[in-house]
Coordinates of C-alpha atoms in Angstrom, one line a residue:
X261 CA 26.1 10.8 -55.5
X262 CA 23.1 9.9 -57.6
X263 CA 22.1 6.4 -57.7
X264 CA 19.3 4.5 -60.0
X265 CA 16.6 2.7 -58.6
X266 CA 17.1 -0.7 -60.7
X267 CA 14.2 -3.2 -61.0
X268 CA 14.5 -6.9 -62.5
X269 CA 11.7 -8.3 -64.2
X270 CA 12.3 -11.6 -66.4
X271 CA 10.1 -13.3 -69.3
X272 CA 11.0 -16.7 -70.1
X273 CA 8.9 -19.5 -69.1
X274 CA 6.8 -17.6 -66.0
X275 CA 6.4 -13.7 -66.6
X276 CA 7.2 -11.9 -63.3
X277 CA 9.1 -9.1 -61.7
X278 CA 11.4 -10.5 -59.2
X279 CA 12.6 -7.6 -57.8
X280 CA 10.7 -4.1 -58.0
X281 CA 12.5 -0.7 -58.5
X282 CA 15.6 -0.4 -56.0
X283 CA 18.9 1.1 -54.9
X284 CA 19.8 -1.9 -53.2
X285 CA 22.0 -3.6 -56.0
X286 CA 23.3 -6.2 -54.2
X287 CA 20.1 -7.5 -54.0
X288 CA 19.2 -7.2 -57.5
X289 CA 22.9 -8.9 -58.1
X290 CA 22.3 -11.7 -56.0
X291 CA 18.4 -12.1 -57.9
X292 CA 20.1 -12.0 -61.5
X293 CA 22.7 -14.8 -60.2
X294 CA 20.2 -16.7 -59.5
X295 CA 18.2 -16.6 -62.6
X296 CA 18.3 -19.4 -65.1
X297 CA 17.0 -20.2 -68.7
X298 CA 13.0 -21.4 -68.5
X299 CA 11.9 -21.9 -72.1
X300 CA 10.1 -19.9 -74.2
X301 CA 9.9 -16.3 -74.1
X302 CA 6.7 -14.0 -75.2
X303 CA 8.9 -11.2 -76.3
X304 CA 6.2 -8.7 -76.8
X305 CA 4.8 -9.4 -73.4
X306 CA 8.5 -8.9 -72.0
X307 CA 8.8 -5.4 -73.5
X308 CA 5.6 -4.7 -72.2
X309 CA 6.8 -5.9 -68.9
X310 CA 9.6 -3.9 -68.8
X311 CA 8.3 -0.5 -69.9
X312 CA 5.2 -1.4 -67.0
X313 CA 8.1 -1.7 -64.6
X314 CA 10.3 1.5 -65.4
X315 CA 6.8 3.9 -65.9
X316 CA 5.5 2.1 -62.7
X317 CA 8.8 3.1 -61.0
X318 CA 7.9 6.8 -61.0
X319 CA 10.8 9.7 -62.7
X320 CA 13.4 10.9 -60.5
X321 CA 14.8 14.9 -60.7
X322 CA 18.5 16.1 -61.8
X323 CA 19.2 19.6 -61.8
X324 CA 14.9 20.5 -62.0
X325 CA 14.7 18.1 -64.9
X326 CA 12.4 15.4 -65.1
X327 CA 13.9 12.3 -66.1
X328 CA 12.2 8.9 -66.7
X329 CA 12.6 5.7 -66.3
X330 CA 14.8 3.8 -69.0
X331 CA 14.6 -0.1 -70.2
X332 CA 17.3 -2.5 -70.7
X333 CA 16.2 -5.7 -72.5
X334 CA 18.4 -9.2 -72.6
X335 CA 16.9 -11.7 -75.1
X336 CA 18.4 -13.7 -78.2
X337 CA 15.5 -12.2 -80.3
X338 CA 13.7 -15.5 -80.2
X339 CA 10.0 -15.2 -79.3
X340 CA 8.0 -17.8 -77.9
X341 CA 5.8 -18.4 -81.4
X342 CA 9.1 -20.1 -82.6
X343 CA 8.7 -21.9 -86.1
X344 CA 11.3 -24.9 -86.9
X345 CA 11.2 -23.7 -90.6
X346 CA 12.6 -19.8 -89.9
X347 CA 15.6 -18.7 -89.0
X348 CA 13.9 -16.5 -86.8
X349 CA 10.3 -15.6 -86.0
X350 CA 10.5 -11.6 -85.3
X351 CA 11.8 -9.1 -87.0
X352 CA 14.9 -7.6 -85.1
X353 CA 13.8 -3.9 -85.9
X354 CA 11.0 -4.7 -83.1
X355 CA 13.6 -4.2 -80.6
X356 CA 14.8 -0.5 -82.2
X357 CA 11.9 0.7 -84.3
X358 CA 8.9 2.3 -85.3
X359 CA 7.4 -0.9 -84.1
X360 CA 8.5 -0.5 -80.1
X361 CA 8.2 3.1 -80.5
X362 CA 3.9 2.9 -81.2
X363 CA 3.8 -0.1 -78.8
X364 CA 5.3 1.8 -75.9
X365 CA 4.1 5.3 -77.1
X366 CA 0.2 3.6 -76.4
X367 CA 1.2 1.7 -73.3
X368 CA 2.5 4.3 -71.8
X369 CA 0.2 6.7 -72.6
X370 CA -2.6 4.6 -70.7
X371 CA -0.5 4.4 -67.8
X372 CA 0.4 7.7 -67.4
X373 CA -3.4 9.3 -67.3
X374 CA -4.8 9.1 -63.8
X375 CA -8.1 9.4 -65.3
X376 CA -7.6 6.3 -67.6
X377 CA -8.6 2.7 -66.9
X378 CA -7.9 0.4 -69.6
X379 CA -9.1 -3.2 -69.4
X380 CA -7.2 -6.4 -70.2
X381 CA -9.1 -6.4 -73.5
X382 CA -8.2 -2.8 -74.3
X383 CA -4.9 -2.9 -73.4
X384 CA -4.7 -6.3 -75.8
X385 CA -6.3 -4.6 -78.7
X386 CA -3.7 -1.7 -78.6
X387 CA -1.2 -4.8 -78.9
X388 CA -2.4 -6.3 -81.8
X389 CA -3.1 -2.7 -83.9
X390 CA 1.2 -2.5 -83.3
X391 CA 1.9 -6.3 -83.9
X392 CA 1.9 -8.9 -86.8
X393 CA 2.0 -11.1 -84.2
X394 CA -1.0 -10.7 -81.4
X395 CA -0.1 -14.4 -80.2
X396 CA 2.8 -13.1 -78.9
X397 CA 1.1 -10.6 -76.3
X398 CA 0.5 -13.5 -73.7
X399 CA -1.8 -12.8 -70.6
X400 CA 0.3 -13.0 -67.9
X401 CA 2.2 -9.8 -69.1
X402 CA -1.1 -8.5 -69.9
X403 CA -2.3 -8.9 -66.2
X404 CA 1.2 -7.3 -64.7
X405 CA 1.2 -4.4 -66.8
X406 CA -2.5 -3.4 -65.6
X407 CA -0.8 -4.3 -62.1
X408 CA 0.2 -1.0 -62.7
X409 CA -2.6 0.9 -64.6
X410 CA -5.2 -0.3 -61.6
X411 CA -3.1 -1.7 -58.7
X412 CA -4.6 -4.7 -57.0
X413 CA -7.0 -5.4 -59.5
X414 CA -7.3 -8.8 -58.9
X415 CA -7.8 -8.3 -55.3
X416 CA -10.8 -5.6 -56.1
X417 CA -12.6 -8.0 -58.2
X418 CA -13.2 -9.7 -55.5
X419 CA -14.7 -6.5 -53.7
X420 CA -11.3 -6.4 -51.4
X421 CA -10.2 -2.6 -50.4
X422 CA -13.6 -1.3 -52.3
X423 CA -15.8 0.9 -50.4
X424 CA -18.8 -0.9 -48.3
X425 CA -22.3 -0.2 -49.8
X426 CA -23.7 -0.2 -46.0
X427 CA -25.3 2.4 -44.0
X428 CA -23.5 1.7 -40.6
X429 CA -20.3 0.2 -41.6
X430 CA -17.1 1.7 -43.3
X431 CA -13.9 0.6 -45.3
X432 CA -11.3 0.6 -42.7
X433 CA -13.5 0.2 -39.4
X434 CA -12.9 -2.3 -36.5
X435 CA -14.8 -4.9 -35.7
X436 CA -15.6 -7.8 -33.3
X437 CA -17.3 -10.9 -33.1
X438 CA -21.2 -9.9 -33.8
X439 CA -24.8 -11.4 -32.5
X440 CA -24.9 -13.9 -35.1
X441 CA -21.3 -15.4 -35.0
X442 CA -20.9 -18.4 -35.9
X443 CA -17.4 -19.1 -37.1
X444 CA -15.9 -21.0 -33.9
X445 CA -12.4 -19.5 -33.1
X446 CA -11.4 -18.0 -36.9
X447 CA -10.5 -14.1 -34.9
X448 CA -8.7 -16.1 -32.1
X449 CA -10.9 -13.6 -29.9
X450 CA -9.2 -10.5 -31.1
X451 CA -10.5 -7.8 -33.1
X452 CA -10.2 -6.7 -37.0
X453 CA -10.5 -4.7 -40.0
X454 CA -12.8 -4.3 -42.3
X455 CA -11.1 -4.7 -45.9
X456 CA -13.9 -4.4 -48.3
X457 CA -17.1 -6.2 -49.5
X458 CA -18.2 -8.9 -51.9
X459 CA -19.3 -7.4 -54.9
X460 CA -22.4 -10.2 -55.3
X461 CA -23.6 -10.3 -51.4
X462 CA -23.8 -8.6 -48.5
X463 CA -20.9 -10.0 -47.0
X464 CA -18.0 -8.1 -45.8
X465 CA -14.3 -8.7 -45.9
X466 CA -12.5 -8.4 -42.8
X467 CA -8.9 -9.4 -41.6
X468 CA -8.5 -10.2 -38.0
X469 CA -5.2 -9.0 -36.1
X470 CA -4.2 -12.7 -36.2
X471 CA -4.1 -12.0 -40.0
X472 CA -6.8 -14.1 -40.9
X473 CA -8.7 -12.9 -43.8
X474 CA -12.7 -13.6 -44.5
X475 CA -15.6 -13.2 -45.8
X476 CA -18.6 -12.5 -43.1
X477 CA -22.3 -11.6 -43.1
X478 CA -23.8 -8.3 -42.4
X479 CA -27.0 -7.5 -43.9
X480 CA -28.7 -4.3 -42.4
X481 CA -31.8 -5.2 -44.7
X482 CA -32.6 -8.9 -42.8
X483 CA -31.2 -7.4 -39.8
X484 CA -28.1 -10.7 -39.3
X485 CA -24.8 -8.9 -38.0
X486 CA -22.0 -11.9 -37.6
X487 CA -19.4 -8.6 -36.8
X488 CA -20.2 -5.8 -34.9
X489 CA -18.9 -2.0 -35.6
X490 CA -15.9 -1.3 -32.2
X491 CA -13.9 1.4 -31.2
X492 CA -11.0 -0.4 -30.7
X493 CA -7.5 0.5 -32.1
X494 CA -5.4 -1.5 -33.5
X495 CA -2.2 -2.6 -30.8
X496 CA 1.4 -3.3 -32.6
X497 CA 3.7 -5.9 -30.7
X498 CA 7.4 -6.4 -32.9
X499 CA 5.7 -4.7 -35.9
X500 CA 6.6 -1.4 -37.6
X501 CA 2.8 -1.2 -38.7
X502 CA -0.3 -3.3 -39.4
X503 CA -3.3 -3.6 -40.9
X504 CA -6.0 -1.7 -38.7
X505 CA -3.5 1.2 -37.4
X506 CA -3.9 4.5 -38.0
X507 CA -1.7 6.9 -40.2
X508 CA -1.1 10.4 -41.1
X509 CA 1.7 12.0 -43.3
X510 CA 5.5 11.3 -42.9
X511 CA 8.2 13.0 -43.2
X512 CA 9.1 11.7 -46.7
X513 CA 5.5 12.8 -48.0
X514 CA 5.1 14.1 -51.5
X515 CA 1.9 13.7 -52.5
X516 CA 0.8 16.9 -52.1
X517 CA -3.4 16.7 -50.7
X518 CA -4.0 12.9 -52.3
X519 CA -4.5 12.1 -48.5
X520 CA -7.6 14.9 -48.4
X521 CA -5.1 17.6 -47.0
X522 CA -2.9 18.1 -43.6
X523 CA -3.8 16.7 -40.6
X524 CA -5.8 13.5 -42.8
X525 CA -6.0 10.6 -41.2
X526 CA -6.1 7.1 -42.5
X527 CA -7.0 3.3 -42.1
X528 CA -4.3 0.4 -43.4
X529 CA -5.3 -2.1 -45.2
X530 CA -2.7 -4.0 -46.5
X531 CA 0.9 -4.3 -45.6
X532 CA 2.9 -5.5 -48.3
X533 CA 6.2 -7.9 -48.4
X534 CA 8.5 -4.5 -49.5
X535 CA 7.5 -2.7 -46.5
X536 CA 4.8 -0.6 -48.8
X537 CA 1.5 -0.6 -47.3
X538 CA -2.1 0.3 -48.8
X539 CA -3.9 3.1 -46.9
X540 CA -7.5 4.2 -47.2
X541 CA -8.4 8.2 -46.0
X542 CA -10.2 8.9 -44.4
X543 CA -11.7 10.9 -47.3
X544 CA -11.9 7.8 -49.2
X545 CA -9.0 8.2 -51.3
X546 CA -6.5 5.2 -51.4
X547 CA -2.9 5.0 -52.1
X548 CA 0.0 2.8 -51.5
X549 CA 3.2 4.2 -49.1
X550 CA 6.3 3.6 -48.2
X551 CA 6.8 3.2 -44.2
X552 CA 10.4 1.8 -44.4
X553 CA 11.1 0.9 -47.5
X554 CA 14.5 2.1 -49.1
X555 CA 14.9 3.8 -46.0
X556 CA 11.7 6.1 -46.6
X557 CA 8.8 6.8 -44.5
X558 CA 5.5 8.7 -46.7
X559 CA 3.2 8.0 -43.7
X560 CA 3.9 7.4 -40.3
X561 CA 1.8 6.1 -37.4
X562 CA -1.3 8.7 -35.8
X563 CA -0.5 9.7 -32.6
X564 CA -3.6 10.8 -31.2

């Protein structure tokens, strides 16, 4: 029996995606029920949303053929730019054609090349060449759907999971309480993880196993170290996995040599709410996995 992954996304009042792309339709049942009416609704934004979700949701395979992911929409053709003196403010023909057919033709074209990065500006420009009305492309959905074009970019502007610019320290190393510490008991005396750097110092992000997460200084030029480099692995209690442990392919793995090739080892960096968790290689790559979510496991712990 084939089943379809089913996401929920909704875009009245606050734009979000309540539940991402699933087999588990009770759950995505149980979200709907719980949905109510929130005001206005940036319609443009929420077909946006929408076609992010189903393209960010990958294709699945029937009989060799590719087939992609499909968008229902539930809206009372209002949009949020509502005017007292119309009837209506949009022109239904947005919903079934040429219109939605250029807007998600260019969307998805952007999210589909690996080798494309749009920014929020670009991908707002494409909006208003398709629209009449650019006021409707609101920036929330804007944000979400480059959720998808570059994952965790909010989190990356603030250097987190970016590669270190130092000579002795890497993206996905363990650490300890350095020379120069000075930050009483924020590690609760355990060890951590480096998780990045700050793009306009030299300090380094780290998240201790106690799951605190902060900034600290380590400047190899003035020679102040408040962590210090450890060969320390990372020691699960009642998790499945966490940030700091070690990784290499699972038996659910299909993506061919993204993790630099068999036998590739890499660092987590982030475990996520779904049971997803963001890996960096060890050949520098990075890519977000499934280790027990919907019942599938892409990476599984290194034993050494």
């Amino acid at each position: 029996m084939l089943e379809d992954n089913i996401g929920l996304a909704v875009f009245g009042g606050t734009s979000r995606i309540v539940v991402q792309t699933t087999s588990d339709y009770d759950l995505v049942l149980e979200e709907i029920g719980k949905l109510k009416p929130e005001g206005e609704a940036p319609l443009v934004g929420g077909l946006l949303l929408g076609l992010a979700g189903a393209l960010g949701g990958g294709t699945s395979e029937i009989l060799g053929n590719e087939v992609p992911g499909y968008m229902v929409l539930f809206t009372d053709g209002f949009s949020a730019n509502t005017k007292p003196e119309l009837d209506q403010d949009i022109d239904p023909s947005y919903l079934t054609g040429d219109f939605f057919k250029m807007l998600a033709a260019e969307v998805a074209s952007d999210l589909r090349k690996t080798n494309s990065n749009p920014t929020a500006a670009e991908v707002r420009e494409k909006i208003v060449q398709q629209t009449s009305r650019p006021d409707d492309a609101h920036d929330d959905c804007i944000d979400l759907v480059l959720e998808f074009v570059k994952p965790r970019i909010k989190e990356r502007k603030k250097g987190l999971y970016s590669e270190l610019v130092c000579r002795t320290l890497l993206l996905g190393d363990r650490v300890r309480r350095g020379p120069d510490w000075m930050f009483d008991e924020q590690d609760s005396g355990l060890a951590g993880t480096v998780v990045g750097q700050d793009l306009d110092s030299e300090a380094v992000w780290v998240e201790w196993d106690n799951g605190h997460l902060n900034m600290y200084i380590y400047d190899e030029r003035l020679d102040i170290y408040s962590i210090k480099k450890v060969q320390e692995p990372r020691v699960l209690v009642d998790e499945l996995v966490a940030v700091g442990c070690k990784v290499t392919r699972g038996k659910d793995w299909t993506y061919a040599d993204a993790d630099g090739g068999p036998g590739s080892v890499g660092t987590v960096l982030c475990v996520n709410q779904d049971e997803s968790v963001l890996v960096r290689w060890d050949s520098r790559s990075t890519g977000e996995y499934k280790m027990g979510m919907n019942g599938l496991f892409e990476i599984q712990i290194w034993q050494v």
